[in-house]
Amino acid sequence: MALFVGLMCGLTPACVQPEIASPAKRSINEETKGSVRQERGRRADEAKPWEELRLPPAITPEFYNLTVQPDLTGSDTFQGWASILINVSEPIEYPRIHIKNINVTLSKIIDDTGSELVEVNPAFYYEYNEFYVMDVGTLQPGMYTWEIEYTGGLAGKIAGFYKSSYTVPGETEPRYLATTDFEPTDARQAFPCFDEPNIKTFFKIKLRHESKYIGLSNMIEEDRIDIGDGMVETVFGDPEVKMSTYLVCFIVCDFGSVEGKTKSNVTFRVFAPEHKIEEAYYALKVGINITEYFEEYFGLPYSLKKLDMIAIPDFSAGAMENWGLITYREQYLLIDNVTSSASYKQLVCVVVSHELAHQWFGNIVTMDWWDDLWLNEGFASYVEYLGADQAEPTWQMQEQFVVNDLYSVFRLDQIVSSHPIIIDVNRPEEISEVFDSISYSKGASVIRMLNDFMGEESFKEGLQRYLKKYEFGNAKSADLWEQLQSAYDDIVKGNLDIADIMDTWTKQMGFPVVNVEKDMNDLVLNQDWFLVDPNANRSAAPFESPYDYKWEIPFSSKFQMQLDDPPNYQWMERTDTDVVVTGDNSDWYIANYEEKGYYRVNYDIANWEALSLQLNTDHTMIPITDRSGLLDDAFNLAQAEQLDYVKVLDMTVYMDKEMEYIPWDAAYSNFMWLSDILRYQPAFADWRVYLQSKTKTLLNKYNDWSAEVSHLENFLRTDIIYLSCSSGDPDCLNEALTQFYKFLNNETVSANVLSPVLRFGMELDGGQDNWDALWERYVNSDTSAEKSRISFGLARTRHVWLLSRYIEYAMDESKIRRGDFFSVLSYISGNPVGNPLIWDYIRANWEYLVDRFGLSRSLGSLTYTTTQYYSTELKLQQMEEFFEKYPEAGAGPDHASRHWNA
Ligand SMILES: *[C@@H]1O[C@H](CO)[C@@H](O)[C@H](O)[C@H]1NC(C)=O
Ligand SMILES: *[C@@H]1O[C@H](CO)[C@@H](O)[C@H](O)[C@H]1NC(C)=O
Ligand SMILES: *[C@@H]1O[C@H](CO)[C@@H](O)[C@H](O)[C@H]1NC(C)=O
Ligand SMILES: *[C@@H]1O[C@H](CO)[C@@H](O)[C@H](O)[C@H]1NC(C)=O
Ligand SMILES: *[C@@H]1O[C@H](CO)[C@@H](O)[C@H](O)[C@H]1NC(C)=O
Ligand SMILES: *[C@@H]1O[C@H](CO)[C@@H](O)[C@H](O)[C@H]1NC(C)=O
Ligand SMILES: *[C@@H]1O[C@H](CO)[C@@H](O)[C@H](O)[C@H]1NC(C)=O
Ligand SMILES: *[C@@H]1O[C@H](CO)[C@@H](O)[C@H](O)[C@H]1NC(C)=O
Ligand SMILES: [Zn+2]
């Protein structure tokens, strides 16, 4: 699936994007719930066949006819007719199929002579494995047709087949649509199916609906047949490919579309509500561009005749790569020229690129089972940068990787409670948990490292071999390593064992710090598991490492006197100590060149000092990503007590000369983190003055906040405004206030600076009148991007009672969409005035919250966001009490991640 929380954001609460919480899943099938029939003729202690989690391999679906009819106006239910051709390869009892929350009204199995098989016992539902089980005696090998009719509900859900709505300005009645969202295991809520990723089949789909709607599905519309009573049947083309169930999609809606064609003649369309269709052109343009690029990169044409992308008003993930019909959250697909900022534009480009990458990596070749999900997601999260870079060559996408993915996942992976990329998953709820930023961002980071040490040519060749070999099938991580190995052996003829190397990065959690000492002209290298908490209890880690926390490291370095040469590579094997790199007597050297490796580096003190000196004299001698890497490593090493803070701050002295976004963004997260830690300390005063002095040059350079600047300068300007206003710079705060009043007066304020303008405006002048005026704007805004900025601004008033009232508004679904509840609370918790309010609120209302939202990841991450900067004994005590009372309140594995399930 696709992603994403605020891509360009640092760690500030400003950057927490709204998140739609899955409503508590409603079972509409009370009748079948838990009714496990007593089985005769078996001993009670013998495992029943349906207690096996996995479907039996003896039954293979060969073809699927599916007709679905949603009722959007009256009952909010749907009806379905499924007819599945199954191939039984060996005698088997109790044929079973996945269903969930649907009522089966008829089920029969017909043999190849057309006779219906007689049921020996009534069919039953085994809820634990979500199986519908029939008993027709022993099925002998051969072909059968399994026919199932069923009904289901569309309302109150955001997974499976569900109803969504939107309003058109000027209309009072909402418009409705019915859409699907399946990954990982919700296809079974829409139709009975063999719901495992390695069971691929052909789907022939028909939708029945009122004639005012259109029907969309994976294949192109082939026919639209009038069936009377104002109803039509949309028939989709014959299936062109076999696909996994989680990639099936069907939608009934009244949207409009824009259309183009790729060079290879694929029809490319973007669907959106008619009144927003202008906003679809950007996605269409980059979508076509990136599809053409991936056809070349993967060496395989896109598989289907058409490719649609559609903006869904209520969507739980960021986007979903259904084959030929990709669904998106609105703000990740549509760009309004006026209210959209550079960051949303980039998000659209990147998310589109990610989903398009899945059309090959994921859809053509699918992971064999969910434990290799990272292969889909890590891979797409890496090549999304290549696609976006192609479409927008000036955005420095490849360099942005480090600030968007690498450093943020380092932060999660440098604590003992992280987890390996590859973990066992079995039950559906465990499957959902692996959609976290370790799968996405760490997966992407280790693949980027692999690409780097294999070299572009052999990496690409290996990928193409892999896609060819497993085309329309399934594969595991080991299969990818094997194909990459063969390409590497043929092209580079080196001596690397790719599987052996990659296992150390995927099968144990964490990553190393390489400690480098200069010995005369040489470098002496040693590795150690990097943990940011100096007191971390290493033996308390929840996973065991098969490699004793040692890695196979492609160590790269460059000496100052050889900057124009390619970097030196030196493998550090996991058993090696004191590895030597031959060097020269340069003043300084840098390692992990361009931050391609998934490790940190700690230098000898003399080198840190020489690097500081170089940054101060001419920082442009050191490449951009290495400047950002030095800063991020230094801050984290200091936190781990492996480097003195004085040395770290020395590294930042040059920042007043730094003009590039990427090093600034790396500094931004670390400066903000330090500010939050120092906020209640006497040293805060000096720290604020220091920050003001470092940001002054750029604040002056960008003194016109509505000026059109380049894409990356937009990001840089926003970072600078946040840093300098939050450190109290009077020029910055004055300008923020001026812009704030302009906004309240209905004058245009650039979308690129609106978040900081509203934040600092409300902090300085956020009394009731201004709060209410802003609230009015929130209610009337028609774009989700603008709404989310305003809701952030509202959370920044310093008047506690306004914040209390805002919490009440958030609980009222007629005021704030249920899906925006958590983002509003986390915005308030990011306000120092509001934080104690939220902390009290969570502690007082925990049971109510669990009751209303379930133990969702959104709830877990609210606790995390609220308490992440606590650093006093008192807070520690409060947290210990809280977690003792509610042990389940620990955040889900995805806390603080920027990625969405997608
Ligand atoms: C699917 O429908 C087609 C066309 O009506 C029919 O020829 C085919 O036998 C059906 N297959 C199954 C499994 O029902
Ligand atoms: C049924 O499955 C067997 C074994 O996998 C295969 O050899 C055979 O071709 C299949 N039959 C059909 C009609 O698909
Ligand atoms: C499914 O069956 C239950 C129990 O009979 C019933 O309450 C529910 O309305 C049914 N749902 C649909 C969509 O028919
Ligand atoms: C492209 O597809 C259209 C139909 O969509 C077809 O008429 C045309 O011949 C195709 N062109 C090429 C070059 O394949
Ligand atoms: C927005 O920009 C796109 C591309 O620059 C343009 O095609 C479209 O007409 C613009 N829409 C509006 C409403 O200005
Ligand atoms: C994609 O867009 C970029 C930038 O405009 C351009 O350089 C490139 O040629 C385009 N690629 C394709 C395949 O159209
Ligand atoms: C570290 O964790 C282990 C395993 O949980 C535990 O037995 C040990 O007491 C802990 N050590 C310290 C110093 O807390
Ligand atoms: C801004 O526009 C809204 C809606 O058009 C209006 O109600 C409000 O009075 C205007 N505010 C100002 C200060 O002009
Ligand atoms: Zn994805």
Coordinates of C-alpha atoms in Angstrom, one line a residue, residues 60-290:
T60 CA -6.8 -23.6 -6.7
P61 CA -9.2 -21.1 -8.0
E62 CA -8.8 -20.9 -11.8
F63 CA -11.4 -18.3 -12.7
Y64 CA -13.8 -16.0 -10.9
N65 CA -17.1 -14.5 -12.1
L66 CA -18.2 -11.8 -9.6
T67 CA -21.3 -9.5 -9.8
V68 CA -21.8 -7.0 -7.1
Q69 CA -24.7 -4.6 -6.6
P70 CA -24.4 -1.8 -3.9
D71 CA -27.5 0.0 -2.7
L72 CA -26.3 3.5 -2.0
T73 CA -29.7 5.2 -1.4
G74 CA -31.8 3.0 0.8
S75 CA -30.4 0.1 2.8
D76 CA -26.6 0.7 2.6
T77 CA -26.2 -2.9 1.8
F78 CA -24.8 -4.8 -1.1
Q79 CA -25.6 -8.1 -2.8
G80 CA -23.0 -10.3 -4.5
W81 CA -23.0 -13.4 -6.8
A82 CA -19.8 -15.3 -7.1
S83 CA -19.1 -18.2 -9.3
I84 CA -15.6 -19.7 -8.9
L85 CA -14.0 -22.4 -11.0
I86 CA -11.9 -24.5 -8.7
N87 CA -9.3 -27.1 -9.5
V88 CA -9.0 -29.8 -6.9
S89 CA -5.6 -31.5 -7.2
E90 CA -5.9 -34.2 -4.5
P91 CA -8.8 -35.6 -2.4
I92 CA -9.8 -33.1 0.2
E93 CA -12.5 -32.7 2.8
Y94 CA -14.1 -29.5 4.1
P95 CA -13.5 -27.0 1.2
R96 CA -13.2 -23.6 2.8
I97 CA -13.1 -20.0 1.6
H98 CA -12.5 -16.7 3.4
I99 CA -15.4 -14.4 4.4
K100 CA -15.8 -11.8 7.0
N101 CA -18.9 -9.7 7.9
I102 CA -20.9 -11.0 5.0
N103 CA -24.0 -13.3 5.1
V104 CA -23.9 -16.2 2.7
T105 CA -27.4 -16.9 1.4
L106 CA -26.6 -19.7 -0.9
S107 CA -23.6 -21.9 -1.4
K108 CA -23.2 -24.9 -3.7
I109 CA -20.5 -26.9 -5.3
I110 CA -21.2 -28.2 -8.8
D111 CA -19.1 -30.9 -10.5
D112 CA -18.1 -31.0 -14.1
T113 CA -21.2 -32.9 -15.1
G114 CA -23.3 -30.1 -13.8
S115 CA -24.6 -31.9 -10.7
E116 CA -24.7 -30.2 -7.4
L117 CA -22.8 -32.1 -4.6
V118 CA -24.9 -33.2 -1.7
E119 CA -24.1 -31.6 1.6
V120 CA -23.2 -34.1 4.3
N121 CA -23.5 -31.5 7.0
P122 CA -24.6 -27.9 6.9
A123 CA -21.9 -25.4 6.1
F124 CA -20.6 -23.3 9.0
Y125 CA -18.4 -20.3 9.8
Y126 CA -15.2 -20.7 11.7
E127 CA -14.7 -17.2 12.9
Y128 CA -11.2 -17.4 14.3
N129 CA -9.8 -18.1 10.8
E130 CA -12.5 -16.2 9.0
F131 CA -13.4 -19.4 7.0
Y132 CA -16.7 -20.4 5.5
V133 CA -16.5 -24.2 5.5
M134 CA -18.6 -26.7 3.5
D135 CA -19.0 -30.4 4.1
V136 CA -19.7 -32.3 0.9
G137 CA -17.8 -35.4 1.8
T138 CA -14.5 -36.0 0.1
L139 CA -13.9 -33.9 -3.0
Q140 CA -12.1 -36.0 -5.6
P141 CA -9.5 -34.4 -7.9
G142 CA -11.1 -32.5 -10.8
M143 CA -12.8 -29.2 -11.8
Y144 CA -15.8 -27.8 -9.9
T145 CA -17.7 -24.6 -9.8
W146 CA -18.4 -23.1 -6.4
E147 CA -21.4 -20.7 -6.5
I148 CA -22.0 -18.4 -3.6
E149 CA -24.6 -15.7 -3.1
Y150 CA -24.3 -13.3 -0.3
T151 CA -25.1 -9.9 1.2
G152 CA -23.1 -7.4 3.2
G153 CA -23.3 -3.9 4.7
L154 CA -21.7 -0.7 3.3
A155 CA -22.1 1.7 6.2
G156 CA -19.8 2.5 9.2
K157 CA -16.7 1.0 7.6
I158 CA -13.5 2.1 5.9
A159 CA -12.3 -1.3 4.7
G160 CA -13.7 -4.0 2.5
F161 CA -16.6 -2.6 0.4
Y162 CA -17.8 0.6 1.9
K163 CA -19.7 3.8 1.4
S164 CA -18.2 7.3 1.3
S165 CA -19.6 10.7 0.7
Y166 CA -18.7 14.2 -0.3
T167 CA -20.5 17.5 -0.8
V168 CA -20.6 19.8 -3.7
P169 CA -20.5 23.5 -2.8
G170 CA -24.0 24.9 -3.1
E171 CA -25.7 21.5 -2.7
T172 CA -27.4 20.5 0.5
E173 CA -27.5 16.7 -0.1
P174 CA -24.3 14.8 0.0
R175 CA -23.2 12.7 -2.9
Y176 CA -22.4 9.0 -2.3
L177 CA -20.0 6.5 -3.7
A178 CA -19.1 2.9 -2.9
T179 CA -15.5 1.8 -3.0
T180 CA -13.2 -1.0 -1.9
D181 CA -10.0 -1.1 0.2
F182 CA -8.6 -4.6 0.7
E183 CA -4.9 -4.9 1.7
P184 CA -4.0 -6.9 3.6
T185 CA -7.0 -9.1 4.4
D186 CA -10.3 -7.2 3.8
A187 CA -11.2 -8.6 0.3
R188 CA -13.0 -11.2 2.3
Q189 CA -15.4 -8.5 3.5
A190 CA -16.5 -7.8 -0.1
F191 CA -16.6 -11.3 -1.6
P192 CA -15.9 -14.9 -0.6
C193 CA -12.3 -15.5 -1.7
F194 CA -9.1 -17.4 -1.3
D195 CA -7.6 -14.4 0.4
E196 CA -3.8 -15.1 0.4
P197 CA -1.3 -13.1 -1.6
N198 CA 0.1 -16.2 -3.4
I199 CA -3.3 -17.4 -4.6
K200 CA -3.6 -15.5 -7.9
T201 CA -6.5 -15.9 -10.2
F202 CA -8.5 -14.2 -13.1
F203 CA -11.4 -12.0 -12.0
K204 CA -14.3 -11.2 -14.4
I205 CA -16.3 -8.4 -12.7
K206 CA -19.7 -6.8 -13.2
L207 CA -21.3 -4.0 -11.2
R208 CA -25.0 -3.3 -11.0
H209 CA -25.9 0.3 -10.1
E210 CA -28.2 3.2 -10.7
S211 CA -27.7 4.7 -14.1
K212 CA -26.6 8.1 -12.6
Y213 CA -23.4 6.4 -11.5
I214 CA -20.4 4.9 -13.4
G215 CA -18.7 1.7 -12.4
L216 CA -14.9 1.3 -12.3
S217 CA -12.7 -1.8 -11.8
N218 CA -9.3 -3.2 -12.5
M219 CA -10.1 -3.9 -16.2
I220 CA -11.6 -1.4 -18.6
E221 CA -15.3 -1.0 -19.0
E222 CA -16.5 -3.2 -21.8
D223 CA -20.2 -2.7 -21.8
R224 CA -23.0 -0.9 -20.0
I225 CA -26.2 -2.7 -20.2
D226 CA -29.6 -1.3 -19.3
I227 CA -31.3 -3.8 -16.9
G228 CA -34.5 -1.8 -16.2
D229 CA -35.8 0.2 -13.2
G230 CA -33.2 2.9 -13.8
M231 CA -30.4 0.3 -13.3
V232 CA -27.5 -0.6 -15.4
E233 CA -24.9 -3.3 -15.4
T234 CA -21.3 -2.3 -16.1
V235 CA -19.3 -5.2 -17.5
F236 CA -15.6 -5.1 -17.3
G237 CA -13.2 -6.6 -19.9
D238 CA -12.0 -10.1 -19.7
P239 CA -9.2 -10.4 -17.1
E240 CA -5.8 -9.7 -18.7
V241 CA -3.7 -11.0 -15.8
K242 CA -4.0 -13.3 -12.8
M243 CA -4.0 -11.2 -9.6
S244 CA -3.9 -11.6 -5.8
T245 CA -7.3 -10.8 -4.1
Y246 CA -5.9 -7.8 -2.2
L247 CA -5.4 -6.0 -5.6
V248 CA -9.0 -6.3 -6.8
C249 CA -11.0 -3.1 -6.7
F250 CA -14.4 -1.9 -7.8
I251 CA -16.1 1.4 -7.3
V252 CA -19.5 3.0 -8.0
C253 CA -19.4 6.8 -8.1
D254 CA -20.5 9.8 -10.1
F255 CA -17.0 11.3 -10.6
G256 CA -15.5 13.0 -13.7
S257 CA -12.2 12.3 -15.2
V258 CA -9.2 13.6 -17.2
E259 CA -7.4 11.4 -19.6
G260 CA -4.2 10.9 -21.5
K261 CA -2.1 8.1 -23.1
T262 CA 1.4 6.8 -22.5
K263 CA 3.8 6.4 -25.3
S264 CA 3.1 2.6 -25.1
N265 CA -0.6 3.4 -25.7
V266 CA -1.9 2.8 -22.2
T267 CA -5.0 4.8 -21.5
F268 CA -4.3 6.8 -18.3
R269 CA -7.2 8.5 -16.4
V270 CA -7.6 10.4 -13.2
F271 CA -11.0 10.5 -11.5
A272 CA -12.2 13.1 -9.0
P273 CA -15.5 14.8 -8.0
E274 CA -16.6 16.8 -11.0
H275 CA -16.2 20.2 -9.3
K276 CA -12.5 19.4 -8.5
I277 CA -11.5 17.8 -11.8
E278 CA -9.2 20.8 -12.6
E279 CA -7.1 19.6 -9.7
A280 CA -6.4 16.2 -11.3
Y281 CA -4.1 17.4 -14.1
Y282 CA -0.9 17.4 -12.2
A283 CA -1.3 13.7 -11.2
L284 CA -2.2 12.9 -14.8
K285 CA 1.0 14.5 -16.0
V286 CA 3.4 13.0 -13.6
G287 CA 1.5 9.7 -13.7
I288 CA 2.1 9.3 -17.4
N289 CA 5.7 10.5 -17.2
I290 CA 6.6 8.0 -14.4

